[in-house]
Tab-separated table of C-alpha atoms and ligand atoms in Angstrom:
chain	number	residue	atom	x	y	z
Q	1	MET	CA	-91.034	-37.689	62.219
Q	2	ARG	CA	-93.733	-36.550	64.623
Q	3	LEU	CA	-96.973	-38.367	63.983
Q	4	SER	CA	-98.970	-35.181	64.621
Q	5	ARG	CA	-97.264	-33.640	61.575
Q	6	TYR	CA	-97.257	-36.724	59.369
Q	7	PHE	CA	-99.915	-37.984	56.973
Q	8	LEU	CA	-100.872	-41.465	58.106
Q	9	PRO	CA	-104.559	-41.931	57.278
Q	10	VAL	CA	-105.139	-45.119	59.292
Q	11	LEU	CA	-108.526	-46.785	58.741
Q	12	LYS	CA	-110.542	-48.098	61.690
Q	13	GLU	CA	-112.721	-50.385	59.587
Q	14	THR	CA	-111.411	-53.354	57.667
Q	15	PRO	CA	-111.977	-52.526	54.006
Q	16	SER	CA	-114.403	-55.042	52.549
Q	17	GLU	CA	-112.846	-55.139	49.077
Q	18	ALA	CA	-109.555	-56.573	50.347
Q	19	GLN	CA	-109.361	-60.365	50.274
Q	20	ILE	CA	-105.854	-60.955	51.599
Q	21	ALA	CA	-103.978	-59.750	54.663
Q	22	SER	CA	-101.409	-57.602	52.892
Q	23	HIS	CA	-104.029	-55.704	50.912
Q	24	ARG	CA	-106.166	-55.164	54.021
Q	25	LEU	CA	-103.186	-54.043	56.098
Q	26	MET	CA	-101.801	-51.706	53.442
Q	27	LEU	CA	-105.189	-49.970	53.222
Q	28	ARG	CA	-105.716	-49.911	57.008
Q	29	ALA	CA	-102.197	-48.624	57.680
Q	30	GLY	CA	-102.739	-45.776	55.233
Q	31	MET	CA	-100.002	-46.928	52.844
Q	32	ILE	CA	-101.960	-46.891	49.584
Q	33	LYS	CA	-105.185	-45.666	48.098
Q	34	GLN	CA	-106.729	-47.144	45.005
Q	35	ALA	CA	-106.943	-44.614	42.171
Q	36	SER	CA	-108.706	-47.009	39.796
Q	37	ALA	CA	-108.726	-50.778	39.313
Q	38	GLY	CA	-105.178	-52.060	39.801
Q	39	ILE	CA	-103.745	-48.524	40.033
Q	40	TYR	CA	-102.672	-47.037	43.369
Q	41	SER	CA	-101.450	-43.848	44.931
Q	42	TRP	CA	-98.619	-44.501	47.354
Q	43	LEU	CA	-99.310	-42.509	50.504
Q	44	PRO	CA	-96.295	-41.352	52.529
Q	45	MET	CA	-95.647	-44.500	54.558
Q	46	GLY	CA	-96.251	-46.842	51.620
Q	47	PHE	CA	-93.971	-44.668	49.500
Q	48	LYS	CA	-91.262	-44.880	52.145
Q	49	VAL	CA	-91.306	-48.682	52.166
Q	50	LEU	CA	-91.342	-48.759	48.369
Q	51	LYS	CA	-88.248	-46.528	48.311
Q	52	LYS	CA	-86.456	-48.653	50.929
Q	53	ILE	CA	-87.041	-51.734	48.817
Q	54	GLU	CA	-85.933	-49.861	45.729
Q	55	ALA	CA	-82.714	-48.768	47.481
Q	56	ILE	CA	-81.844	-52.370	48.412
Q	57	VAL	CA	-82.461	-53.463	44.832
Q	58	HIS	CA	-80.196	-50.679	43.542
Q	59	GLU	CA	-77.423	-51.520	45.997
Q	60	GLU	CA	-77.391	-55.192	45.146
Q	61	GLN	CA	-77.571	-54.584	41.402
Q	62	MET	CA	-74.685	-52.139	41.504
Q	63	ARG	CA	-72.748	-54.522	43.736
Q	64	ALA	CA	-73.131	-57.162	41.009
Q	65	GLY	CA	-71.705	-54.698	38.472
Q	66	HIS	CA	-74.975	-53.792	36.768
Q	67	ILE	CA	-75.463	-50.213	35.622
Q	68	PRO	CA	-78.527	-48.125	36.527
Q	69	MET	CA	-80.306	-45.891	34.008
Q	70	LEU	CA	-83.876	-44.817	33.266
Q	71	MET	CA	-86.113	-45.460	30.277
Q	72	PRO	CA	-89.525	-43.873	29.737
Q	73	THR	CA	-92.887	-45.464	30.502
Q	74	LEU	CA	-94.295	-44.689	27.037
Q	75	GLN	CA	-92.791	-46.462	24.050
Q	76	SER	CA	-93.254	-46.344	20.311
Q	77	ALA	CA	-95.123	-49.288	18.797
Q	78	ASP	CA	-92.616	-49.399	15.913
Q	79	LEU	CA	-89.930	-51.069	18.029
Q	80	TRP	CA	-92.373	-53.766	19.074
Q	81	ARG	CA	-93.283	-54.351	15.434
Q	82	GLU	CA	-89.601	-55.046	14.749
Q	83	SER	CA	-89.444	-57.794	17.366
Q	84	GLY	CA	-92.831	-59.155	16.337
Q	85	ARG	CA	-94.303	-58.706	19.808
Q	86	TYR	CA	-96.674	-55.825	19.011
Q	87	ASP	CA	-99.316	-58.205	17.725
Q	88	ASP	CA	-98.353	-61.124	19.984
Q	89	TYR	CA	-98.643	-59.309	23.300
Q	90	GLY	CA	-102.425	-59.150	23.145
Q	91	GLU	CA	-104.833	-57.321	25.388
Q	92	GLU	CA	-102.456	-56.941	28.303
Q	93	MET	CA	-100.729	-54.165	26.370
Q	94	LEU	CA	-102.181	-50.704	26.899
Q	95	ARG	CA	-102.132	-49.102	23.463
Q	96	ILE	CA	-102.247	-45.345	23.081
Q	97	THR	CA	-102.473	-43.075	20.039
Q	98	ASP	CA	-100.855	-39.658	20.225
Q	99	ARG	CA	-102.220	-36.472	18.587
Q	100	HIS	CA	-100.350	-37.224	15.363
Q	101	GLY	CA	-101.983	-40.629	15.108
Q	102	ARG	CA	-98.782	-42.458	16.062
Q	103	ASP	CA	-99.137	-45.773	17.860
Q	104	MET	CA	-97.632	-45.731	21.317
Q	105	LEU	CA	-97.906	-48.053	24.294
Q	106	TYR	CA	-97.353	-47.960	28.046
Q	107	GLY	CA	-94.417	-50.356	28.431
Q	108	PRO	CA	-95.198	-53.732	30.015
Q	109	THR	CA	-91.448	-54.529	29.813
Q	110	ASN	CA	-88.446	-53.092	27.960
Q	111	GLU	CA	-86.594	-55.704	25.900
Q	112	GLU	CA	-87.206	-53.796	22.652
Q	113	LEU	CA	-86.338	-50.336	23.973
Q	114	ILE	CA	-83.066	-51.461	25.551
Q	115	THR	CA	-82.109	-53.450	22.450
Q	116	ASP	CA	-82.613	-50.291	20.400
Q	117	ILE	CA	-80.358	-48.329	22.762
Q	118	PHE	CA	-77.742	-51.066	22.579
Q	119	ARG	CA	-77.669	-51.308	18.778
Q	120	SER	CA	-77.404	-47.518	18.485
Q	121	HIS	CA	-74.299	-47.279	20.651
Q	122	VAL	CA	-72.431	-50.578	20.920
Q	123	GLY	CA	-70.655	-52.246	18.022
Q	124	SER	CA	-67.741	-54.284	19.302
Q	125	TYR	CA	-67.215	-57.309	21.523
Q	126	LYS	CA	-64.683	-55.143	23.370
Q	127	ASP	CA	-67.582	-53.210	24.933
Q	128	LEU	CA	-69.069	-56.400	26.371
Q	129	PRO	CA	-70.194	-57.759	28.779
Q	130	LEU	CA	-72.767	-55.113	29.645
Q	131	THR	CA	-75.774	-55.213	31.956
Q	132	LEU	CA	-78.074	-52.200	32.134
Q	133	TYR	CA	-81.093	-51.922	34.371
Q	134	HIS	CA	-83.718	-49.502	35.535
Q	135	ILE	CA	-86.543	-49.323	38.035
Q	136	GLN	CA	-89.603	-47.911	36.369
Q	137	TRP	CA	-93.396	-48.151	36.326
Q	138	LYS	CA	-94.892	-50.726	34.013
Q	139	PHE	CA	-98.426	-51.256	32.818
Q	140	ARG	CA	-100.123	-54.558	32.071
Q	141	ASP	CA	-103.843	-54.449	31.510
Q	142	GLU	CA	-104.394	-57.510	33.663
Q	143	ILE	CA	-107.825	-59.022	33.158
Q	144	ARG	CA	-108.286	-59.425	36.926
Q	145	PRO	CA	-106.157	-56.994	38.896
Q	146	ARG	CA	-106.453	-58.082	42.508
Q	147	PHE	CA	-104.865	-58.353	45.917
Q	148	GLY	CA	-103.858	-54.684	45.900
Q	149	VAL	CA	-100.301	-54.086	44.735
Q	150	MET	CA	-99.680	-57.823	44.281
Q	151	ARG	CA	-101.358	-57.958	40.912
Q	152	GLY	CA	-101.696	-54.385	39.820
Q	153	ARG	CA	-102.135	-52.989	36.347
Q	154	GLU	CA	-99.592	-50.251	37.007
Q	155	PHE	CA	-96.671	-51.652	38.995
Q	156	TYR	CA	-93.053	-50.859	39.770
Q	157	MET	CA	-90.451	-53.232	38.370
Q	158	LYS	CA	-86.712	-53.490	38.337
Q	159	ASP	CA	-85.811	-54.783	34.903
Q	160	GLY	CA	-82.272	-55.521	33.830
Q	161	TYR	CA	-80.867	-56.636	30.501
Q	162	ASN	CA	-77.540	-58.335	29.834
Q	163	PHE	CA	-75.614	-58.205	26.559
Q	164	ASP	CA	-72.891	-60.808	26.060
Q	165	ILE	CA	-70.710	-62.072	23.251
Q	166	ASP	CA	-71.522	-65.762	23.681
Q	167	TYR	CA	-73.577	-68.331	25.525
Q	168	ASP	CA	-71.079	-68.890	28.363
Q	169	SER	CA	-70.791	-65.225	29.130
Q	170	ALA	CA	-74.589	-64.825	29.049
Q	171	ILE	CA	-75.037	-67.749	31.422
Q	172	HIS	CA	-72.610	-66.069	33.794
Q	173	ALA	CA	-74.866	-63.002	33.642
Q	174	TYR	CA	-77.847	-65.245	34.414
Q	175	ASN	CA	-76.026	-66.742	37.394
Q	176	ARG	CA	-74.903	-63.322	38.613
Q	177	HIS	CA	-78.501	-62.191	38.578
Q	178	MET	CA	-79.648	-65.237	40.484
Q	179	VAL	CA	-77.068	-64.669	43.217
Q	180	SER	CA	-77.755	-60.938	43.456
Q	181	TYR	CA	-81.490	-61.649	43.699
Q	182	LEU	CA	-80.999	-64.155	46.516
Q	183	ARG	CA	-79.024	-61.482	48.360
Q	184	THR	CA	-81.669	-58.846	47.657
Q	185	TYR	CA	-84.540	-60.898	49.054
Q	186	GLU	CA	-82.549	-62.012	52.090
Q	187	ARG	CA	-81.901	-58.391	53.001
Q	188	MET	CA	-85.645	-57.811	52.950
Q	189	GLY	CA	-86.148	-60.604	55.461
Q	190	LEU	CA	-87.635	-62.908	52.816
Q	191	LYS	CA	-86.981	-66.485	51.834
Q	192	ALA	CA	-87.483	-66.457	48.082
Q	193	ILE	CA	-86.900	-69.808	46.394
Q	194	PRO	CA	-85.653	-69.953	42.801
Q	195	MET	CA	-87.881	-72.344	40.874
Q	196	ARG	CA	-87.637	-73.620	37.343
Q	197	ALA	CA	-90.477	-71.911	35.487
Q	198	ASP	CA	-92.096	-71.161	32.147
Q	199	SER	CA	-90.918	-68.168	30.096
Q	200	GLY	CA	-94.300	-66.924	28.776
Q	201	PRO	CA	-94.274	-63.890	26.454
Q	202	ILE	CA	-90.651	-62.925	27.311
Q	203	GLY	CA	-89.322	-66.091	25.621
Q	204	GLY	CA	-86.315	-68.405	25.958
Q	205	ASP	CA	-85.736	-71.771	27.604
Q	206	ASP	CA	-83.740	-70.926	30.703
Q	207	THR	CA	-85.801	-69.197	33.308
Q	208	HIS	CA	-86.291	-69.211	37.061
Q	209	GLU	CA	-88.963	-67.539	39.123
Q	210	PHE	CA	-88.333	-66.514	42.724
Q	211	LEU	CA	-91.166	-67.494	45.007
Q	212	VAL	CA	-92.058	-66.473	48.523
Q	213	LEU	CA	-94.135	-69.210	50.145
Q	214	ALA	CA	-97.528	-67.909	51.275
Q	215	ASP	CA	-101.018	-69.441	51.370
Q	216	THR	CA	-102.350	-66.489	49.426
Q	217	GLY	CA	-99.822	-66.819	46.582
Q	218	GLU	CA	-101.182	-67.144	43.072
Q	219	SER	CA	-98.776	-69.875	41.955
Q	220	GLU	CA	-98.827	-73.537	42.897
Q	221	VAL	CA	-95.313	-74.749	43.704
Q	222	PHE	CA	-93.604	-78.077	44.416
Q	223	TYR	CA	-90.273	-78.315	46.216
Q	224	ASP	CA	-87.840	-80.293	48.307
Q	225	SER	CA	-87.920	-78.775	51.804
Q	226	ALA	CA	-84.101	-79.078	51.941
Q	227	ILE	CA	-83.986	-75.856	49.937
Q	228	LEU	CA	-85.421	-73.946	52.903
Q	229	ASP	CA	-82.168	-74.501	54.814
Q	230	LEU	CA	-80.055	-72.577	52.300
Q	231	THR	CA	-78.968	-69.007	53.023
Q	232	LEU	CA	-76.297	-66.721	51.654
Q	233	GLY	CA	-75.828	-65.104	55.062
Q	234	GLU	CA	-72.562	-63.241	55.449
Q	235	ARG	CA	-70.959	-64.949	52.454
Q	236	LYS	CA	-69.101	-62.445	50.289
Q	237	VAL	CA	-69.350	-63.023	46.575
Q	238	ASN	CA	-66.989	-62.039	43.810
Q	239	TYR	CA	-69.467	-61.409	41.016
Q	240	ASP	CA	-66.731	-61.562	38.381
Q	241	ASP	CA	-65.866	-65.119	39.355
Q	242	ARG	CA	-67.808	-67.380	36.994
Q	243	GLY	CA	-67.057	-70.513	38.983
Q	244	GLU	CA	-68.152	-69.023	42.274
Q	245	CYS	CA	-71.466	-67.723	40.897
Q	246	ALA	CA	-72.127	-71.014	39.097
Q	247	GLY	CA	-71.392	-72.891	42.330
Q	248	ILE	CA	-73.961	-70.883	44.293
Q	249	VAL	CA	-76.530	-71.339	41.525
Q	250	LYS	CA	-75.862	-75.084	41.532
Q	251	GLU	CA	-76.344	-75.223	45.279
Q	252	TRP	CA	-79.693	-73.459	45.010
Q	253	THR	CA	-80.997	-75.221	41.947
Q	254	THR	CA	-80.070	-78.800	42.863
Q	255	PRO	CA	-82.968	-79.424	45.295
Q	256	TYR	CA	-86.195	-79.912	43.346
Q	257	ALA	CA	-88.218	-76.667	43.139
Q	258	ARG	CA	-90.681	-75.984	40.339
Q	259	THR	CA	-93.856	-74.085	39.621
Q	260	ASP	CA	-96.880	-76.006	38.357
Q	261	GLU	CA	-95.992	-74.984	34.777
Q	262	THR	CA	-92.839	-77.114	34.782
Q	263	HIS	CA	-93.701	-79.587	37.549
Q	264	ASP	CA	-92.485	-83.135	36.836
Q	265	PRO	CA	-94.336	-85.647	39.057
Q	266	ALA	CA	-91.819	-88.420	38.333
Q	267	LEU	CA	-88.834	-86.341	39.509
Q	268	TYR	CA	-90.834	-85.043	42.452
Q	269	ALA	CA	-91.586	-88.617	43.536
Q	270	GLU	CA	-87.834	-89.240	43.888
Q	271	ILE	CA	-87.584	-86.776	46.810
Q	272	PRO	CA	-87.789	-88.548	50.190
Q	273	GLU	CA	-91.442	-88.330	51.187
Q	274	ALA	CA	-90.925	-86.287	54.348
Q	275	ARG	CA	-89.235	-83.540	52.286
Q	276	ARG	CA	-91.813	-83.439	49.480
Q	277	LYS	CA	-93.763	-80.181	49.802
Q	278	SER	CA	-96.356	-78.418	47.738
Q	279	SER	CA	-97.836	-75.054	48.596
Q	280	ARG	CA	-98.713	-71.650	47.198
Q	281	GLY	CA	-96.156	-68.988	46.376
Q	282	ILE	CA	-95.876	-65.311	45.426
Q	283	GLU	CA	-93.633	-64.629	42.445
Q	284	VAL	CA	-91.360	-61.733	43.401
Q	285	GLY	CA	-88.944	-61.973	40.479
Q	286	GLN	CA	-87.992	-63.836	37.342
Q	287	ILE	CA	-84.807	-64.190	35.313
Q	288	PHE	CA	-84.525	-65.238	31.672
Q	289	TYR	CA	-81.853	-66.223	29.181
Q	290	PHE	CA	-83.242	-65.945	25.659
Q	291	GLY	CA	-80.138	-65.799	23.462
Q	292	THR	CA	-80.708	-63.877	20.252
Q	293	LYS	CA	-84.525	-63.702	20.304
Q	294	TYR	CA	-84.472	-59.879	20.208
Q	295	SER	CA	-80.978	-59.122	18.949
Q	296	GLU	CA	-81.456	-61.065	15.699
Q	297	PRO	CA	-84.703	-59.503	14.422
Q	298	MET	CA	-83.646	-56.067	15.678
Q	299	GLY	CA	-80.095	-56.232	14.290
Q	300	ALA	CA	-78.289	-55.830	17.614
Q	301	THR	CA	-74.925	-57.157	16.471
Q	302	VAL	CA	-71.287	-56.597	17.405
Q	303	THR	CA	-68.045	-57.523	15.696
Q	304	ASN	CA	-66.370	-60.502	17.349
Q	305	ASP	CA	-62.613	-61.064	17.692
Q	306	LYS	CA	-62.518	-62.464	14.135
Q	307	GLY	CA	-64.096	-59.303	12.727
Q	308	GLU	CA	-67.459	-60.991	12.017
Q	309	ARG	CA	-70.821	-59.380	12.853
Q	310	VAL	CA	-72.720	-61.556	15.308
Q	311	PRO	CA	-75.977	-60.999	17.219
Q	312	VAL	CA	-75.483	-60.537	20.970
Q	313	HIS	CA	-76.722	-63.020	23.544
Q	314	MET	CA	-79.239	-61.496	25.884
Q	315	GLY	CA	-81.288	-62.154	28.963
Q	316	SER	CA	-83.677	-60.096	31.034
Q	317	HIS	CA	-84.214	-60.104	34.748
Q	318	GLY	CA	-87.097	-58.646	36.734
Q	319	ILE	CA	-87.968	-57.912	40.333
Q	320	GLY	CA	-91.510	-56.941	41.305
Q	321	VAL	CA	-90.595	-53.956	43.479
Q	322	SER	CA	-94.164	-52.842	44.280
Q	323	ARG	CA	-95.353	-56.453	44.619
Q	324	LEU	CA	-92.609	-57.005	47.202
Q	325	VAL	CA	-94.293	-54.560	49.582
Q	326	GLY	CA	-97.330	-56.861	49.658
Q	327	ALA	CA	-95.258	-60.050	49.668
Q	328	ILE	CA	-93.238	-58.935	52.696
Q	329	ILE	CA	-96.451	-58.201	54.590
Q	330	GLU	CA	-97.936	-61.586	53.602
Q	331	ALA	CA	-94.829	-63.239	54.996
Q	332	SER	CA	-94.634	-61.078	58.118
Q	333	HIS	CA	-97.794	-60.008	59.959
Q	334	ASP	CA	-100.084	-61.091	62.790
Q	335	GLU	CA	-103.667	-60.371	63.810
Q	336	LYS	CA	-102.688	-56.898	65.073
Q	337	GLY	CA	-100.949	-55.726	61.931
Q	338	ILE	CA	-97.753	-55.600	59.941
Q	339	ILE	CA	-94.352	-56.692	61.339
Q	340	TRP	CA	-91.673	-55.004	59.226
Q	341	PRO	CA	-88.301	-56.702	58.877
Q	342	GLU	CA	-85.594	-54.241	59.970
Q	343	GLY	CA	-84.229	-53.990	56.417
Q	344	VAL	CA	-87.324	-52.320	54.962
Q	345	THR	CA	-89.109	-50.732	57.903
Q	346	PRO	CA	-90.433	-47.226	57.124
Q	347	PHE	CA	-89.207	-45.941	60.500
Q	348	HIS	CA	-86.626	-47.661	62.650
Q	349	CYS	CA	-88.363	-47.206	65.979
Q	350	GLY	CA	-91.645	-45.894	67.341
Q	351	ILE	CA	-91.774	-43.617	70.369
Q	352	VAL	CA	-95.028	-43.645	72.327
Q	353	ASN	CA	-95.635	-40.893	74.829
Q	354	LEU	CA	-98.200	-42.170	77.339
Q	355	LYS	CA	-98.911	-38.724	78.736
Q	356	GLN	CA	-98.621	-36.037	76.139
Q	357	GLY	CA	-98.358	-32.646	77.802
Q	358	ASP	CA	-96.586	-33.982	80.883
Q	359	ALA	CA	-93.398	-31.920	80.992
Q	360	GLU	CA	-91.155	-34.797	82.008
Q	361	ALA	CA	-92.594	-37.305	79.536
Q	362	ASP	CA	-92.468	-34.777	76.709
Q	363	ALA	CA	-88.838	-33.934	77.520
Q	364	ALA	CA	-87.824	-37.604	77.725
Q	365	CYS	CA	-89.465	-38.336	74.355
Q	366	ALA	CA	-87.753	-35.329	72.785
Q	367	GLY	CA	-84.424	-36.538	74.190
Q	368	ILE	CA	-84.881	-40.077	72.833
Q	369	TYR	CA	-85.977	-38.693	69.479
Q	370	LYS	CA	-82.876	-36.542	69.227
Q	371	ALA	CA	-80.536	-39.318	70.387
Q	372	LEU	CA	-81.915	-41.771	67.801
Q	373	THR	CA	-81.770	-39.138	65.068
Q	374	ASP	CA	-78.180	-38.280	66.005
Q	375	LYS	CA	-77.321	-41.943	65.455
Q	376	GLY	CA	-78.672	-41.718	61.913
Q	377	LEU	CA	-81.952	-43.476	62.699
Q	378	GLU	CA	-85.428	-42.320	61.884
Q	379	PRO	CA	-87.957	-42.599	64.719
Q	380	LEU	CA	-91.706	-42.072	64.464
Q	381	TYR	CA	-92.870	-40.226	67.572
Q	382	ASP	CA	-96.545	-40.582	68.446
Q	383	ASP	CA	-97.040	-37.180	70.045
Q	384	ARG	CA	-100.804	-37.047	69.546
Q	385	GLU	CA	-103.242	-36.366	72.366
Q	386	GLU	CA	-104.597	-39.915	72.277
Q	387	ARG	CA	-105.299	-42.730	74.712
Q	388	ALA	CA	-102.414	-45.140	75.277
Q	389	GLY	CA	-104.485	-47.997	73.849
Q	390	ALA	CA	-105.076	-46.149	70.589
Q	391	LYS	CA	-101.377	-45.310	70.287
Q	392	PHE	CA	-100.377	-48.945	70.816
Q	393	ALA	CA	-102.965	-50.124	68.297
Q	394	THR	CA	-101.585	-47.732	65.675
Q	395	MET	CA	-98.000	-48.814	66.355
Q	396	ASP	CA	-98.951	-52.499	66.140
Q	397	LEU	CA	-100.866	-51.904	62.910
Q	398	ILE	CA	-98.068	-50.035	61.146
Q	399	GLY	CA	-95.584	-52.631	62.360
Q	400	LEU	CA	-92.388	-50.788	63.314
Q	401	PRO	CA	-90.054	-53.502	64.639
Q	402	TRP	CA	-89.164	-51.605	67.846
Q	403	ARG	CA	-91.094	-49.298	70.140
Q	404	ILE	CA	-89.972	-47.201	73.082
Q	405	THR	CA	-92.790	-46.396	75.492
Q	406	VAL	CA	-92.370	-43.408	77.763
Q	407	GLY	CA	-94.634	-42.601	80.713
Q	408	PRO	CA	-94.483	-40.634	83.953
Q	409	ARG	CA	-94.591	-43.775	86.120
Q	410	GLY	CA	-91.524	-45.350	84.522
Q	411	LEU	CA	-89.675	-42.062	84.409
Q	412	LYS	CA	-89.977	-41.785	88.193
Q	413	ASN	CA	-87.724	-44.868	88.300
Q	414	GLY	CA	-85.604	-43.575	85.456
Q	415	VAL	CA	-86.823	-46.168	82.932
Q	416	VAL	CA	-88.721	-46.506	79.656
Q	417	GLU	CA	-89.917	-49.692	77.986
Q	418	LEU	CA	-88.408	-51.191	74.829
Q	419	THR	CA	-90.744	-53.566	72.997
Q	420	CYS	CA	-90.068	-55.913	70.113
Q	421	ARG	CA	-93.017	-55.985	67.700
Q	422	ARG	CA	-92.290	-59.531	66.513
Q	423	THR	CA	-92.088	-61.288	69.877
Q	424	GLY	CA	-94.076	-58.809	71.956
Q	425	ASP	CA	-91.312	-58.954	74.588
Q	426	SER	CA	-90.751	-55.783	76.621
Q	427	GLU	CA	-87.806	-54.731	78.704
Q	428	GLU	CA	-87.419	-51.786	81.070
Q	429	MET	CA	-84.221	-49.788	80.833
Q	430	THR	CA	-82.922	-46.248	80.948
Q	431	PRO	CA	-83.670	-44.066	77.922
Q	432	ALA	CA	-79.960	-44.077	77.049
Q	433	ALA	CA	-79.812	-47.881	77.165
Q	434	ALA	CA	-82.922	-48.150	74.963
Q	435	VAL	CA	-81.381	-45.829	72.384
Q	436	ALA	CA	-78.092	-47.757	72.482
Q	437	LYS	CA	-79.883	-51.078	72.015
Q	438	VAL	CA	-81.926	-49.861	69.039
Q	439	ALA	CA	-78.822	-48.308	67.472
Q	440	ASP	CA	-76.979	-51.591	67.939
Q	441	ILE	CA	-79.771	-53.579	66.279
Q	442	TYR	CA	-79.444	-51.458	63.137
Q	443	ALA	CA	-75.648	-51.291	63.181
Q	444	PRO	CA	-73.609	-53.616	60.947
Q	445	HIS	CA	-72.748	-56.896	62.679
Q	446	GLY	CA	-70.700	-59.956	61.847
Q	447	PRO	CA	-67.117	-61.115	62.330
Q	448	ASP	CA	-65.615	-58.163	60.502
Q	449	ALA	CA	-68.536	-55.800	61.261
Q	450	ALA	CA	-68.894	-55.208	57.557
Q	451	PRO	CA	-71.711	-57.398	56.325
Q	452	HIS	CA	-72.777	-57.496	52.728
Q	453	TRP	CA	-75.614	-55.040	53.341
Q	454	GLU	CA	-73.371	-52.284	54.592
Q	455	PRO	CA	-74.604	-49.308	52.590
Q	456	MET	CA	-72.556	-48.574	49.537
Q	457	ALA	CA	-71.207	-45.117	48.821
Q	458	LYS	CA	-74.080	-42.684	49.199
Q	459	SER	CA	-75.597	-41.693	45.935
Q	460	SER	CA	-78.486	-39.511	44.942
Q	461	PHE	CA	-81.237	-42.074	45.463
Q	462	HIS	CA	-80.151	-42.634	49.055
Q	463	THR	CA	-79.955	-39.065	50.127
Q	464	TRP	CA	-83.632	-38.202	49.866
Q	465	LEU	CA	-85.077	-41.389	51.381
R	1	LIG	C1	-87.839	-59.586	33.116
R	1	LIG	C2	-87.547	-58.134	33.232
R	1	LIG	C3	-90.320	-59.658	32.771
R	1	LIG	O1	-91.141	-58.835	32.471
R	1	LIG	N1	-88.777	-58.539	31.304
R	1	LIG	C4	-88.002	-57.528	31.965
R	1	LIG	C5	-88.946	-59.699	32.140
R	1	LIG	N2	-90.558	-60.608	33.678
R	1	LIG	S1	-91.915	-60.807	34.479
R	1	LIG	O2	-91.760	-62.047	35.208
R	1	LIG	O3	-93.029	-60.767	33.608
R	1	LIG	O4	-92.052	-59.648	35.502
R	1	LIG	C6	-91.066	-59.450	36.487
R	1	LIG	C7	-91.681	-59.359	37.862
R	1	LIG	O5	-92.613	-58.276	37.912
R	1	LIG	C8	-93.634	-58.580	38.840
R	1	LIG	N3	-94.956	-58.428	38.210
R	1	LIG	C9	-95.989	-57.769	38.767
R	1	LIG	N4	-96.101	-57.101	39.932
R	1	LIG	C10	-97.283	-56.534	40.216
R	1	LIG	N5	-98.355	-56.594	39.407
R	1	LIG	C11	-98.302	-57.242	38.220
R	1	LIG	N6	-99.358	-57.274	37.413
R	1	LIG	C12	-97.067	-57.872	37.862
R	1	LIG	N7	-96.649	-58.590	36.778
R	1	LIG	C13	-95.364	-58.920	37.016
R	1	LIG	C14	-93.414	-60.007	39.308
R	1	LIG	O6	-92.773	-60.004	40.560
R	1	LIG	C15	-92.504	-60.564	38.256
R	1	LIG	O7	-91.685	-61.605	38.746
């Protein structure tokens, strides 16, 4: 993409309404624009990051064997009356009446709708286990929407629902979700810690929240710092293997880690003092096992192997896709701007032309652009007639992890400069070497050069990103 043809409405001033770094930076970098309180338009670069995050979530869900689909944003109130949540949900639910006087609502979550789909089509234990998910806009009429996309009223969520014949099978689904979520966050460059939590209006006893540590987080959390050393890394997981998934969950849930809702000071005091930590955290996901809470009142039953009708065991599992955009920025920025992790960056590499209009510099930039594109990468080429300082400031603000700087002086010696946004380190090299290095950074690595994040078979949601 050439910046002169893109739409990147960068702000010079720091917007006064934004209290935290991610909100400020998303506004300044022209990623979002508030439409009304807690409701945002996603401008092109914000949209791109949102879609990158969405693609990672899809890949990891499908890898775990979960099946994508799409449910509507508007739901009928009748289903929620069946579960008993229509009255319980309170003022956070946006209630709408259609022209025929029918009660509708903008879905804050989808347990009822998916349970209705299940009971309409599935009747036998032979069709289980089944996990369906979608990524769709939700609406919660939060009393205090704030921090930009972190606590919006309209927000984008991945929500998945498992249907299992018994408790053991449902707990395997819970574990599978925990492992796939750990993988998902790692790919986004995040350390998200699973913490025992409270289930709130979703219900059930077994629930974990995933928290990214950040001073600006809304939750207070307590944990054993030993948990920070855990990573999944290159480990390959067989999601059908109950023992393997349970083992990983055990590893991650053995060190103490709880939100303030479930904090137990006595247990916490047993952690060696040097490892006892409390801080703030951003909740980027939550998983629940709630048994038959919805299947019983809504009659979602199947016949078991003895021919009896039994309610299915269910859980639901959410990832805050739009919140993640803010959470990643909170975890990865400096005073100059955003620093995107490679996994979610809107463009792989910036190209800065120090002397637009200089025939040699223009030709070198065009050559680098083409070479990167030919390698399947997407560069952002700042081809505007601007001062070098302004171009650097824009690149630093929008946070592309790598930048190639091209100017007549360097070209005389046959070199350009490759700069890492995170460290600020620059290296001079030939244009071909710079392209090769950037391509290598984004290529799969590891002992068998096929890490877990190797893109899966291309499908429709990848092709238009
Ligand atoms: C699980 C999926 C649920 O709603 N039902 C379906 C369950 N869980 S949850 O914890 O309430 O939400 C899942 C994740 O959505 C994000 N989230 C939000 N993001 C932005 N703005 C909001 N107002 C908001 N509310 C929830 C969180 O990341 C949460 O973990």
